[in-house]
């Protein structure tokens, strides 16, 4: 950390800054420039986190030099990670398609959606048994029954399963049935849930919060990693914007930024970003072109009767177009589509 003093700061103010750093347990190194003095701080992470110097008289600016997230940062892990989900890789050499219904509704609907996903080239099946809904009157998911359906469909199709867990108390039961736990947008900063998912021994997909900065997102990932689980896949799913025509605004920059900041793989969910079927394939193409390690989309055999997010679910021609994009684009980027097991 570097503390930049204002040009008119005097010796007393500098001495107070140095003493604050040292009292907190850090070492302070003073460099006097022509117009300004800077104080370099060397200290452990706990000291840096708690050090409160911004408001001290004479302090102009405080700059963090190292990322506050350690385990998930690229600084300490030069190689990009590959996360293994039930035998399916998500990492730098491949583009992994994850597809399935937004919500598990019935065994028939889930199996039909899984078959559609397979035909489009998906290697993993998605589907929510626990649905965090904005409205308390909306379908909340089938719970454990939904998990059983997902496990049956995995047995039938061979597709490993990604499904959301919304509460710490459900982490064990979801982990028993799923190959990867999803932490949704609304729970990105549910720290107890992040920690519980970090301790359960299954890969975790961490979706970006609706208004989360990159640092907040990676700090959330750090909560999972800190519990011993580095099998984390980030998922960009659009952020809140001022434009009402789209559900959320897909932040394509998040893909190269996360690759620059972190060793974790990053995938993109264009379905929850767009909220509209016609935008999903163009956004998926953009994600792959930007270097995403995977794409996750909603599919449904009958979107018009879907209990959740029907307007964004792919069927028919759009799904075929998605399958083609996932097959043809990755080789242009030196990758290949992850084949199904
Ligand atoms: C989902 O993927 O089903 C979901 C609820 O997504 P998000 O958390 O991104 O809204
Ligand atoms: Mn949804």
CSV table of C-alpha atoms and ligand atoms in Angstrom, one decimal:
chain,number,residue,atom,x,y,z
A,1,UNK,CA,0.0,0.0,0.0
A,2,UNK,CA,1.2,3.5,-0.8
A,3,UNK,CA,0.0,6.6,1.1
A,4,UNK,CA,0.4,9.8,-0.9
A,5,UNK,CA,0.6,12.9,1.3
A,6,UNK,CA,-0.9,16.2,0.0
A,7,UNK,CA,1.7,18.8,-1.2
A,8,UNK,CA,1.1,21.0,1.9
A,9,UNK,CA,1.3,18.2,4.5
A,10,UNK,CA,3.8,19.0,7.3
A,11,UNK,CA,6.1,16.9,9.4
A,12,UNK,CA,3.6,16.5,12.2
A,13,UNK,CA,1.0,15.1,9.8
A,14,UNK,CA,3.6,12.7,8.3
A,15,UNK,CA,4.6,11.6,11.8
A,16,UNK,CA,1.0,10.8,12.7
A,17,UNK,CA,0.6,8.7,9.5
A,18,UNK,CA,3.8,6.8,10.3
A,19,UNK,CA,2.8,6.2,13.9
A,20,UNK,CA,-0.7,5.0,12.8
A,21,UNK,CA,0.9,2.4,10.5
A,22,UNK,CA,3.4,1.2,13.1
A,23,UNK,CA,0.8,1.0,15.9
A,24,UNK,CA,-1.3,-1.2,13.6
A,25,UNK,CA,1.6,-3.5,13.2
A,26,UNK,CA,2.9,-2.4,9.7
A,27,UNK,CA,6.2,-1.0,8.6
A,28,UNK,CA,6.3,2.6,7.1
A,29,UNK,CA,8.9,3.7,4.5
A,30,UNK,CA,9.0,7.4,3.8
A,31,UNK,CA,10.1,8.8,0.5
A,32,UNK,CA,10.3,12.6,0.1
A,33,UNK,CA,9.8,13.8,-3.4
A,34,UNK,CA,10.1,17.3,-4.8
A,35,UNK,CA,6.5,18.2,-4.3
A,36,UNK,CA,5.0,15.3,-2.3
A,37,UNK,CA,6.0,12.7,0.2
A,38,UNK,CA,4.8,9.2,-0.1
A,39,UNK,CA,4.7,6.5,2.6
A,40,UNK,CA,5.1,2.9,1.5
A,41,UNK,CA,3.4,0.4,3.8
A,42,UNK,CA,4.5,-3.2,4.2
A,43,UNK,CA,2.1,-5.2,6.3
A,44,UNK,CA,0.1,-8.4,6.5
A,45,UNK,CA,-3.3,-8.6,4.8
A,46,UNK,CA,-5.2,-8.2,8.2
A,47,UNK,CA,-3.3,-5.0,9.0
A,48,UNK,CA,-3.9,-3.6,5.5
A,49,UNK,CA,-7.6,-4.4,5.7
A,50,UNK,CA,-8.0,-2.6,9.1
A,51,UNK,CA,-5.6,0.3,8.5
A,52,UNK,CA,-7.6,3.5,8.5
A,53,UNK,CA,-5.5,6.3,7.2
A,54,UNK,CA,-7.7,7.8,4.5
A,55,UNK,CA,-9.2,10.4,6.9
A,56,UNK,CA,-5.9,11.5,8.6
A,57,UNK,CA,-4.9,15.1,8.1
A,58,UNK,CA,-2.4,15.6,5.2
A,59,UNK,CA,-3.3,12.3,3.5
A,60,UNK,CA,-4.2,12.9,-0.2
A,61,UNK,CA,-4.7,9.3,-1.5
A,62,UNK,CA,-4.2,5.7,-0.4
A,63,UNK,CA,-3.4,3.2,-3.2
A,64,UNK,CA,-3.5,-0.6,-2.9
A,65,UNK,CA,-0.6,-2.1,-4.8
A,66,UNK,CA,-1.5,-5.8,-4.4
A,67,UNK,CA,-5.0,-7.2,-5.0
A,68,UNK,CA,-7.0,-7.7,-1.7
A,69,UNK,CA,-8.0,-11.1,-3.1
A,70,UNK,CA,-5.1,-13.5,-2.8
A,71,UNK,CA,-6.1,-17.0,-3.6
A,72,UNK,CA,-8.1,-16.2,-6.7
A,73,UNK,CA,-5.8,-13.5,-8.1
A,74,UNK,CA,-3.6,-14.1,-11.1
A,75,UNK,CA,-0.6,-12.5,-9.3
A,76,UNK,CA,0.0,-15.6,-7.3
A,77,UNK,CA,-1.3,-18.1,-9.8
A,78,UNK,CA,0.2,-17.4,-13.3
A,79,UNK,CA,-1.5,-20.4,-14.9
A,80,UNK,CA,-5.2,-20.2,-15.7
A,81,UNK,CA,-7.1,-22.9,-13.9
A,82,UNK,CA,-9.2,-25.6,-15.4
A,83,UNK,CA,-12.2,-26.7,-13.2
A,84,UNK,CA,-13.3,-30.2,-13.6
A,85,UNK,CA,-17.1,-30.6,-13.3
A,86,UNK,CA,-18.0,-34.3,-13.0
A,87,UNK,CA,-15.3,-35.1,-15.6
A,88,UNK,CA,-16.1,-32.1,-17.9
A,89,UNK,CA,-13.4,-29.4,-18.1
A,90,UNK,CA,-14.0,-25.6,-17.9
A,91,UNK,CA,-10.8,-23.9,-18.7
A,92,UNK,CA,-8.6,-22.1,-21.2
A,93,UNK,CA,-8.4,-24.7,-23.9
A,94,UNK,CA,-12.1,-25.2,-24.4
A,95,UNK,CA,-15.5,-23.6,-24.7
A,96,UNK,CA,-18.0,-25.5,-22.5
A,97,UNK,CA,-21.7,-25.3,-23.3
A,98,UNK,CA,-24.0,-25.6,-20.3
A,99,UNK,CA,-27.7,-25.7,-21.2
A,100,UNK,CA,-31.0,-26.7,-19.6
A,101,UNK,CA,-34.2,-25.3,-18.2
A,102,UNK,CA,-34.2,-22.2,-16.0
A,103,UNK,CA,-36.3,-24.3,-13.5
A,104,UNK,CA,-36.8,-28.0,-13.1
A,105,UNK,CA,-40.6,-28.4,-13.5
A,106,UNK,CA,-41.3,-32.1,-14.2
A,107,UNK,CA,-39.2,-35.1,-15.1
A,108,UNK,CA,-40.5,-35.0,-18.7
A,109,UNK,CA,-39.7,-31.3,-19.2
A,110,UNK,CA,-36.2,-31.7,-17.7
A,111,UNK,CA,-35.4,-34.7,-19.7
A,112,UNK,CA,-36.7,-33.1,-22.9
A,113,UNK,CA,-34.6,-29.9,-22.1
A,114,UNK,CA,-31.5,-32.1,-21.5
A,115,UNK,CA,-32.0,-33.8,-24.8
A,116,UNK,CA,-32.2,-30.4,-26.5
A,117,UNK,CA,-29.1,-29.3,-24.7
A,118,UNK,CA,-27.2,-32.4,-25.9
A,119,UNK,CA,-28.3,-31.9,-29.4
A,120,UNK,CA,-26.9,-28.3,-29.2
A,121,UNK,CA,-23.5,-29.7,-28.0
A,122,UNK,CA,-23.8,-29.1,-24.3
A,123,UNK,CA,-21.5,-31.0,-22.0
A,124,UNK,CA,-23.3,-30.0,-18.8
A,125,UNK,CA,-26.9,-29.7,-17.8
A,126,UNK,CA,-28.3,-26.7,-15.9
A,127,UNK,CA,-31.6,-26.5,-14.1
A,128,UNK,CA,-32.8,-24.8,-10.9
A,129,UNK,CA,-34.5,-26.8,-8.1
A,130,UNK,CA,-34.2,-23.9,-5.7
A,131,UNK,CA,-35.3,-20.7,-7.4
A,132,UNK,CA,-34.5,-17.3,-5.9
A,133,UNK,CA,-37.4,-15.2,-7.3
A,134,UNK,CA,-37.9,-11.5,-7.2
A,135,UNK,CA,-41.6,-12.1,-6.4
A,136,UNK,CA,-42.7,-14.3,-3.5
A,137,UNK,CA,-45.7,-15.3,-5.6
A,138,UNK,CA,-43.5,-16.7,-8.4
A,139,UNK,CA,-42.6,-20.4,-8.7
A,140,UNK,CA,-40.0,-21.1,-6.1
A,141,UNK,CA,-38.7,-24.4,-7.5
A,142,UNK,CA,-39.4,-28.0,-6.5
A,143,UNK,CA,-36.6,-28.3,-3.9
A,144,UNK,CA,-35.3,-31.8,-3.1
A,145,UNK,CA,-37.8,-33.3,-5.6
A,146,UNK,CA,-36.2,-31.2,-8.3
A,147,UNK,CA,-32.7,-32.4,-7.2
A,148,UNK,CA,-33.9,-36.0,-7.6
A,149,UNK,CA,-35.2,-35.2,-11.1
A,150,UNK,CA,-31.9,-33.7,-12.1
A,151,UNK,CA,-30.0,-36.8,-10.8
A,152,UNK,CA,-32.3,-39.1,-12.7
A,153,UNK,CA,-31.8,-37.0,-15.9
A,154,UNK,CA,-28.1,-37.2,-15.4
A,155,UNK,CA,-28.3,-41.0,-15.1
A,156,UNK,CA,-30.4,-41.1,-18.3
A,157,UNK,CA,-28.3,-38.6,-20.4
A,158,UNK,CA,-24.8,-38.8,-18.8
A,159,UNK,CA,-24.8,-35.0,-18.5
A,160,UNK,CA,-23.2,-33.8,-15.2
A,161,UNK,CA,-25.5,-31.3,-13.4
A,162,UNK,CA,-25.1,-27.6,-12.4
A,163,UNK,CA,-27.8,-26.4,-10.0
A,164,UNK,CA,-28.3,-23.4,-7.7
A,165,UNK,CA,-28.2,-23.5,-3.9
A,166,UNK,CA,-29.8,-20.5,-2.2
A,167,UNK,CA,-29.3,-21.2,1.5
A,168,UNK,CA,-26.5,-22.5,3.6
A,169,UNK,CA,-28.7,-25.2,5.2
A,170,UNK,CA,-29.3,-26.8,1.7
A,171,UNK,CA,-25.7,-27.0,0.7
A,172,UNK,CA,-25.2,-30.6,1.7
A,173,UNK,CA,-28.3,-31.9,0.0
A,174,UNK,CA,-27.6,-30.0,-3.2
A,175,UNK,CA,-24.0,-31.2,-3.2
A,176,UNK,CA,-25.2,-34.8,-2.8
A,177,UNK,CA,-27.1,-34.5,-6.1
A,178,UNK,CA,-25.1,-31.9,-8.1
A,179,UNK,CA,-21.8,-31.9,-9.9
A,180,UNK,CA,-21.4,-28.1,-9.5
A,181,UNK,CA,-23.1,-25.7,-7.1
A,182,UNK,CA,-24.4,-22.5,-8.5
A,183,UNK,CA,-24.4,-19.3,-6.4
A,184,UNK,CA,-26.8,-16.9,-8.0
A,185,UNK,CA,-26.6,-13.2,-8.6
A,186,UNK,CA,-28.8,-12.4,-5.6
A,187,UNK,CA,-26.6,-14.4,-3.3
A,188,UNK,CA,-23.2,-13.2,-4.5
A,189,UNK,CA,-22.5,-11.6,-1.1
A,190,UNK,CA,-24.3,-14.1,1.1
A,191,UNK,CA,-21.0,-14.7,2.9
A,192,UNK,CA,-22.3,-17.7,5.0
A,193,UNK,CA,-23.4,-19.4,1.8
A,194,UNK,CA,-20.1,-18.7,0.1
A,195,UNK,CA,-18.2,-20.2,3.0
A,196,UNK,CA,-20.6,-23.2,3.2
A,197,UNK,CA,-20.0,-23.9,-0.5
A,198,UNK,CA,-16.2,-23.5,0.0
A,199,UNK,CA,-16.3,-26.4,2.5
A,200,UNK,CA,-18.4,-29.0,0.7
A,201,UNK,CA,-15.9,-30.3,-1.9
A,202,UNK,CA,-17.8,-29.6,-5.1
A,203,UNK,CA,-17.0,-27.1,-7.8
A,204,UNK,CA,-18.9,-23.8,-7.5
A,205,UNK,CA,-20.2,-21.4,-10.2
A,206,UNK,CA,-20.3,-17.9,-8.8
A,207,UNK,CA,-22.5,-15.5,-10.7
A,208,UNK,CA,-21.8,-11.8,-10.6
A,209,UNK,CA,-24.1,-9.7,-8.4
A,210,UNK,CA,-26.4,-7.3,-10.1
A,211,UNK,CA,-24.3,-4.3,-9.3
A,212,UNK,CA,-21.0,-5.9,-8.2
A,213,UNK,CA,-17.7,-4.5,-9.1
A,214,UNK,CA,-14.9,-6.8,-10.3
A,215,UNK,CA,-13.3,-6.5,-7.0
A,216,UNK,CA,-16.4,-7.3,-5.0
A,217,UNK,CA,-17.0,-10.3,-7.2
A,218,UNK,CA,-13.5,-11.6,-6.8
A,219,UNK,CA,-13.7,-11.0,-3.0
A,220,UNK,CA,-16.8,-13.1,-3.0
A,221,UNK,CA,-14.8,-15.8,-4.8
A,222,UNK,CA,-12.1,-15.4,-2.2
A,223,UNK,CA,-14.6,-16.4,0.5
A,224,UNK,CA,-15.1,-19.8,-1.3
A,225,UNK,CA,-11.3,-20.2,-1.9
A,226,UNK,CA,-10.4,-19.3,1.6
A,227,UNK,CA,-12.4,-22.4,2.8
A,228,UNK,CA,-10.2,-24.6,0.7
A,229,UNK,CA,-12.1,-24.8,-2.5
A,230,UNK,CA,-10.4,-23.3,-5.6
A,231,UNK,CA,-12.7,-25.1,-8.1
A,232,UNK,CA,-14.6,-21.9,-8.8
A,233,UNK,CA,-16.0,-20.8,-12.2
A,234,UNK,CA,-17.1,-17.1,-12.5
A,235,UNK,CA,-20.2,-16.4,-14.5
A,236,UNK,CA,-21.0,-13.0,-16.0
A,237,UNK,CA,-24.8,-12.6,-16.4
A,238,UNK,CA,-25.3,-9.0,-17.0
A,239,UNK,CA,-25.5,-6.0,-14.7
A,240,UNK,CA,-28.2,-3.6,-13.9
A,241,UNK,CA,-28.3,-0.7,-16.4
A,242,UNK,CA,-30.5,2.2,-17.3
A,243,UNK,CA,-31.9,0.5,-20.4
A,244,UNK,CA,-35.3,-1.1,-19.9
A,245,UNK,CA,-35.4,-2.9,-23.3
A,246,UNK,CA,-33.0,-5.6,-22.0
A,247,UNK,CA,-33.2,-7.4,-18.7
A,248,UNK,CA,-29.6,-6.7,-17.8
A,249,UNK,CA,-26.6,-5.3,-19.7
A,250,UNK,CA,-24.1,-8.0,-20.6
A,251,UNK,CA,-20.6,-6.8,-19.6
A,252,UNK,CA,-18.4,-8.4,-22.2
A,253,UNK,CA,-15.4,-6.6,-20.7
A,254,UNK,CA,-15.7,-8.8,-17.7
A,255,UNK,CA,-14.4,-11.7,-19.7
A,256,UNK,CA,-10.9,-10.3,-20.5
A,257,UNK,CA,-10.9,-8.4,-17.2
A,258,UNK,CA,-11.4,-11.5,-15.2
A,259,UNK,CA,-8.8,-13.4,-17.2
A,260,UNK,CA,-6.4,-10.5,-16.4
A,261,UNK,CA,-7.2,-10.3,-12.7
A,262,UNK,CA,-7.8,-13.9,-11.8
A,263,UNK,CA,-6.8,-17.4,-12.7
A,264,UNK,CA,-10.4,-18.7,-12.4
A,265,UNK,CA,-12.3,-19.6,-15.6
A,266,UNK,CA,-15.1,-17.3,-16.6
A,267,UNK,CA,-18.3,-18.2,-18.5
A,268,UNK,CA,-21.1,-16.1,-19.7
A,269,UNK,CA,-24.9,-16.5,-19.2
A,270,UNK,CA,-26.4,-14.6,-22.1
A,271,UNK,CA,-30.0,-15.8,-21.3
A,272,UNK,CA,-30.3,-14.0,-17.9
A,273,UNK,CA,-28.5,-11.0,-19.4
A,274,UNK,CA,-30.8,-10.5,-22.3
A,275,UNK,CA,-34.1,-11.9,-21.0
A,276,UNK,CA,-35.1,-12.2,-24.6
A,277,UNK,CA,-34.6,-15.2,-26.8
A,278,UNK,CA,-33.6,-13.2,-29.9
A,279,UNK,CA,-30.6,-11.7,-28.2
A,280,UNK,CA,-29.2,-14.9,-26.7
A,281,UNK,CA,-27.3,-16.2,-29.7
A,282,UNK,CA,-25.6,-12.9,-30.7
A,283,UNK,CA,-24.5,-12.4,-27.0
A,284,UNK,CA,-23.2,-15.9,-26.8
A,285,UNK,CA,-21.2,-15.3,-30.0
A,286,UNK,CA,-19.8,-12.1,-28.4
A,287,UNK,CA,-18.9,-14.0,-25.2
A,288,UNK,CA,-17.0,-16.7,-27.1
A,289,UNK,CA,-15.2,-14.1,-29.2
A,290,UNK,CA,-14.2,-12.2,-26.0
A,291,UNK,CA,-12.6,-15.4,-24.7
A,292,UNK,CA,-15.2,-16.9,-22.4
A,293,UNK,CA,-14.4,-20.4,-21.2
A,294,UNK,CA,-18.0,-21.4,-21.5
A,295,UNK,CA,-21.6,-20.3,-22.2
A,296,UNK,CA,-24.7,-21.2,-20.1
A,297,UNK,CA,-28.1,-20.9,-21.7
A,298,UNK,CA,-31.7,-21.6,-20.8
A,299,UNK,CA,-33.6,-24.0,-23.1
A,300,UNK,CA,-37.1,-25.3,-22.7
A,301,UNK,CA,-39.2,-27.7,-24.8
A,302,UNK,CA,-42.3,-25.4,-24.4
A,303,UNK,CA,-41.2,-21.9,-23.5
A,304,UNK,CA,-44.8,-20.6,-23.7
A,305,UNK,CA,-45.8,-22.7,-20.7
A,306,UNK,CA,-42.5,-22.4,-18.8
A,307,UNK,CA,-42.9,-21.6,-15.1
A,308,UNK,CA,-39.8,-19.4,-15.1
A,309,UNK,CA,-38.1,-17.3,-17.7
A,310,UNK,CA,-39.9,-18.7,-20.8
A,311,UNK,CA,-39.2,-15.6,-22.9
A,312,UNK,CA,-35.5,-16.2,-22.9
A,313,UNK,CA,-35.5,-20.0,-23.3
A,314,UNK,CA,-34.1,-21.2,-26.6
A,315,UNK,CA,-35.9,-23.7,-28.8
A,316,UNK,CA,-35.8,-24.7,-32.4
A,317,UNK,CA,-33.9,-22.5,-34.8
A,318,UNK,CA,-32.3,-20.3,-32.1
A,319,UNK,CA,-30.9,-23.4,-30.3
A,320,UNK,CA,-29.6,-24.8,-33.6
A,321,UNK,CA,-27.9,-21.4,-34.2
A,322,UNK,CA,-26.3,-21.6,-30.8
A,323,UNK,CA,-25.1,-25.1,-31.4
A,324,UNK,CA,-23.5,-23.9,-34.6
A,325,UNK,CA,-21.8,-20.9,-32.9
A,326,UNK,CA,-20.4,-23.1,-30.1
A,327,UNK,CA,-19.0,-25.6,-32.7
A,328,UNK,CA,-17.6,-23.1,-35.2
A,329,UNK,CA,-16.3,-20.2,-33.2
A,330,UNK,CA,-13.9,-21.8,-30.6
A,331,UNK,CA,-11.5,-23.1,-33.3
A,332,UNK,CA,-11.1,-19.5,-34.5
A,333,UNK,CA,-9.8,-18.7,-31.0
A,334,UNK,CA,-7.5,-21.7,-30.7
A,335,UNK,CA,-10.1,-23.6,-28.6
A,336,UNK,CA,-12.5,-26.5,-29.1
A,337,UNK,CA,-16.0,-27.1,-27.9
A,338,UNK,CA,-15.9,-29.3,-24.8
A,339,UNK,CA,-17.3,-32.7,-26.0
A,340,UNK,CA,-19.9,-34.4,-23.9
A,341,UNK,CA,-18.6,-37.3,-21.8
B,1,LIG,C1,-30.4,-18.9,-12.9
B,1,LIG,O1,-29.3,-19.1,-13.6
B,1,LIG,O2,-31.3,-19.6,-12.9
B,1,LIG,C2,-30.5,-17.6,-12.2
B,1,LIG,C3,-31.5,-17.4,-11.3
B,1,LIG,O3,-29.6,-16.6,-12.6
B,1,LIG,P1,-29.2,-15.3,-11.9
B,1,LIG,O4,-28.7,-15.6,-10.5
B,1,LIG,O5,-28.0,-14.9,-12.8
B,1,LIG,O6,-30.3,-14.3,-11.9
B,2,LIG,MN1,-33.9,-17.9,-14.7
